[in-house]
PDB file of C-alpha atoms in Angstrom:
ATOM      1  CA  PHE H   1     -27.573-122.105  -1.544  1.00 51.00           C
ATOM      2  CA  ALA H   2     -25.905-119.520   0.619  1.00 53.00           C
ATOM      3  CA  ALA H   3     -27.278-118.720   4.033  1.00 58.00           C
ATOM      4  CA  THR H   4     -28.945-115.318   4.265  1.00 59.00           C
ATOM      5  CA  LEU H   5     -30.786-113.210   6.786  1.00 63.00           C
ATOM      6  CA  LEU H   6     -33.867-113.497   4.588  1.00 60.00           C
ATOM      7  CA  SER H   7     -36.645-115.753   5.801  1.00 62.00           C
ATOM      8  CA  GLY H   8     -38.910-118.059   3.875  1.00 63.00           C
ATOM      9  CA  ALA H   9     -38.219-119.088   0.303  1.00 63.00           C
ATOM     10  CA  ASN H  10     -35.685-116.326  -0.369  1.00 62.00           C
ATOM     11  CA  PHE H  11     -32.509-118.146  -1.327  1.00 69.00           C
ATOM     12  CA  LEU H  12     -29.389-116.807  -2.978  1.00 73.00           C
ATOM     13  CA  PRO H  13     -27.283-119.140  -5.109  1.00 80.00           C
ATOM     14  CA  GLU H  14     -23.806-119.892  -3.781  1.00 83.00           C
ATOM     15  CA  GLY H  15     -21.468-117.477  -5.563  1.00 87.00           C
ATOM     16  CA  GLY H  16     -24.334-115.137  -6.553  1.00 86.00           C
ATOM     17  CA  PHE H  17     -26.670-115.003  -9.515  1.00 85.00           C
ATOM     18  CA  GLY H  18     -23.808-114.449 -11.961  1.00 86.00           C
ATOM     19  CA  ALA H  19     -22.422-117.869 -11.014  1.00 89.00           C
ATOM     20  CA  LEU H  20     -25.863-119.435 -11.486  1.00 88.00           C
ATOM     21  CA  ILE H  21     -26.263-117.858 -14.918  1.00 85.00           C
ATOM     22  CA  ALA H  22     -22.772-118.993 -15.914  1.00 88.00           C
ATOM     23  CA  VAL H  23     -23.679-122.586 -15.066  1.00 90.00           C
ATOM     24  CA  LEU H  24     -27.005-122.408 -16.915  1.00 89.00           C
ATOM     25  CA  ALA H  25     -25.356-120.813 -19.964  1.00 88.00           C
ATOM     26  CA  ARG H  26     -22.514-123.333 -20.164  1.00 93.00           C
ATOM     27  CA  GLY H  27     -22.138-124.463 -23.775  1.00 92.00           C
ATOM     28  CA  LEU H  28     -24.207-121.616 -25.242  1.00 87.00           C
ATOM     29  CA  PRO H  29     -22.599-119.295 -27.810  1.00 81.00           C
ATOM     30  CA  ILE H  30     -22.459-116.106 -25.733  1.00 81.00           C
ATOM     31  CA  SER H  31     -20.471-113.096 -26.936  1.00 81.00           C
ATOM     32  CA  PHE H  32     -19.261-110.260 -24.745  1.00 81.00           C
ATOM     33  CA  GLY H  33     -18.199-106.899 -26.132  1.00 86.00           C
ATOM     34  CA  ALA H  34     -20.486-107.303 -29.152  1.00 89.00           C
ATOM     35  CA  PRO H  35     -23.127-104.566 -28.854  1.00 91.00           C
ATOM     36  CA  VAL H  36     -26.306-104.955 -30.866  1.00 93.00           C
ATOM     37  CA  GLU H  37     -27.195-101.995 -33.080  1.00 95.00           C
ATOM     38  CA  THR H  38     -30.475-103.333 -34.533  1.00 96.00           C
ATOM     39  CA  LEU H  39     -32.838-105.942 -33.123  1.00 95.00           C
ATOM     40  CA  ARG H  40     -35.493-107.304 -35.480  1.00 96.00           C
ATOM     41  CA  TRP H  41     -38.180-109.250 -33.650  1.00 93.00           C
ATOM     42  CA  SER H  42     -41.159-109.847 -35.967  1.00 89.00           C
ATOM     43  CA  ASP H  43     -40.382-113.419 -37.087  1.00 87.00           C
ATOM     44  CA  GLY H  44     -37.890-114.822 -34.601  1.00 92.00           C
ATOM     45  CA  ILE H  45     -34.949-112.645 -33.629  1.00 95.00           C
ATOM     46  CA  VAL H  46     -32.259-111.093 -35.806  1.00 96.00           C
ATOM     47  CA  ALA H  47     -29.538-109.171 -33.977  1.00 95.00           C
ATOM     48  CA  GLU H  48     -27.210-107.009 -36.051  1.00 96.00           C
ATOM     49  CA  GLY H  49     -24.048-105.150 -35.110  1.00 95.00           C
ATOM     50  CA  ARG H  50     -20.384-104.800 -36.050  1.00 94.00           C
ATOM     51  CA  PHE H  51     -20.094-108.540 -35.358  1.00 92.00           C
ATOM     52  CA  GLY H  52     -22.430-109.276 -38.278  1.00 95.00           C
ATOM     53  CA  MET H  53     -25.850-110.877 -37.975  1.00 95.00           C
ATOM     54  CA  LEU H  54     -27.189-113.520 -35.604  1.00 92.00           C
ATOM     55  CA  ARG H  55     -30.547-115.308 -36.003  1.00 94.00           C
ATOM     56  CA  ALA H  56     -32.391-117.009 -33.147  1.00 92.00           C
ATOM     57  CA  HIS H  57     -35.824-118.256 -32.149  1.00 93.00           C
ATOM     58  CA  ALA H  58     -35.716-116.214 -28.928  1.00 90.00           C
ATOM     59  CA  ALA H  59     -33.432-113.866 -27.018  1.00 87.00           C
ATOM     60  CA  VAL H  60     -32.945-112.517 -23.526  1.00 83.00           C
ATOM     61  CA  CYS H  61     -32.380-108.764 -23.655  1.00 84.00           C
ATOM     62  CA  THR H  62     -30.907-106.911 -20.711  1.00 85.00           C
ATOM     63  CA  ILE H  63     -30.891-103.340 -21.928  1.00 88.00           C
ATOM     64  CA  PRO H  64     -30.697-100.402 -19.528  1.00 89.00           C
ATOM     65  CA  THR H  65     -33.749 -98.166 -19.861  1.00 90.00           C
ATOM     66  CA  ALA H  66     -31.445 -95.190 -20.453  1.00 92.00           C
ATOM     67  CA  LEU H  67     -30.181 -96.818 -23.667  1.00 90.00           C
ATOM     68  CA  ILE H  68     -33.732 -97.549 -24.789  1.00 89.00           C
ATOM     69  CA  ALA H  69     -34.671 -93.904 -24.132  1.00 90.00           C
ATOM     70  CA  GLU H  70     -31.633 -92.728 -26.140  1.00 92.00           C
ATOM     71  CA  ASP H  71     -32.579 -95.024 -29.061  1.00 90.00           C
ATOM     72  CA  ALA H  72     -29.120 -96.571 -28.791  1.00 93.00           C
ATOM     73  CA  ILE H  73     -30.587 -99.784 -30.227  1.00 94.00           C
ATOM     74  CA  ARG H  74     -32.940 -99.744 -33.202  1.00 95.00           C
ATOM     75  CA  PHE H  75     -35.923-102.059 -32.757  1.00 94.00           C
ATOM     76  CA  ASP H  76     -37.770-103.329 -35.826  1.00 95.00           C
ATOM     77  CA  PRO H  77     -40.693-103.150 -35.401  1.00 94.00           C
ATOM     78  CA  PRO H  78     -40.435-100.342 -32.843  1.00 92.00           C
ATOM     79  CA  LEU H  79     -41.198-101.136 -29.211  1.00 88.00           C
ATOM     80  CA  PRO H  80     -44.731-100.278 -28.080  1.00 87.00           C
ATOM     81  CA  ALA H  81     -45.071 -96.873 -26.448  1.00 78.00           C
TER      82      ALA H  81
END
């Protein structure tokens, strides 16, 4: 861990959190530049876009709130209000 001016249990991974995520994701099928247009999440996860369709048991979604507000991604069923 990198040294910081933070005290206590606040540690930053060496190289930043992006480096930590890259290590944890090593070997996983991750696609960049493949935006999701529809995300179905009633029975597992189905992500659809120009890349086709991808099924999974779970997903980590990092979607800016502005895109959610613009309905840039269709959720099925819709997200709770």
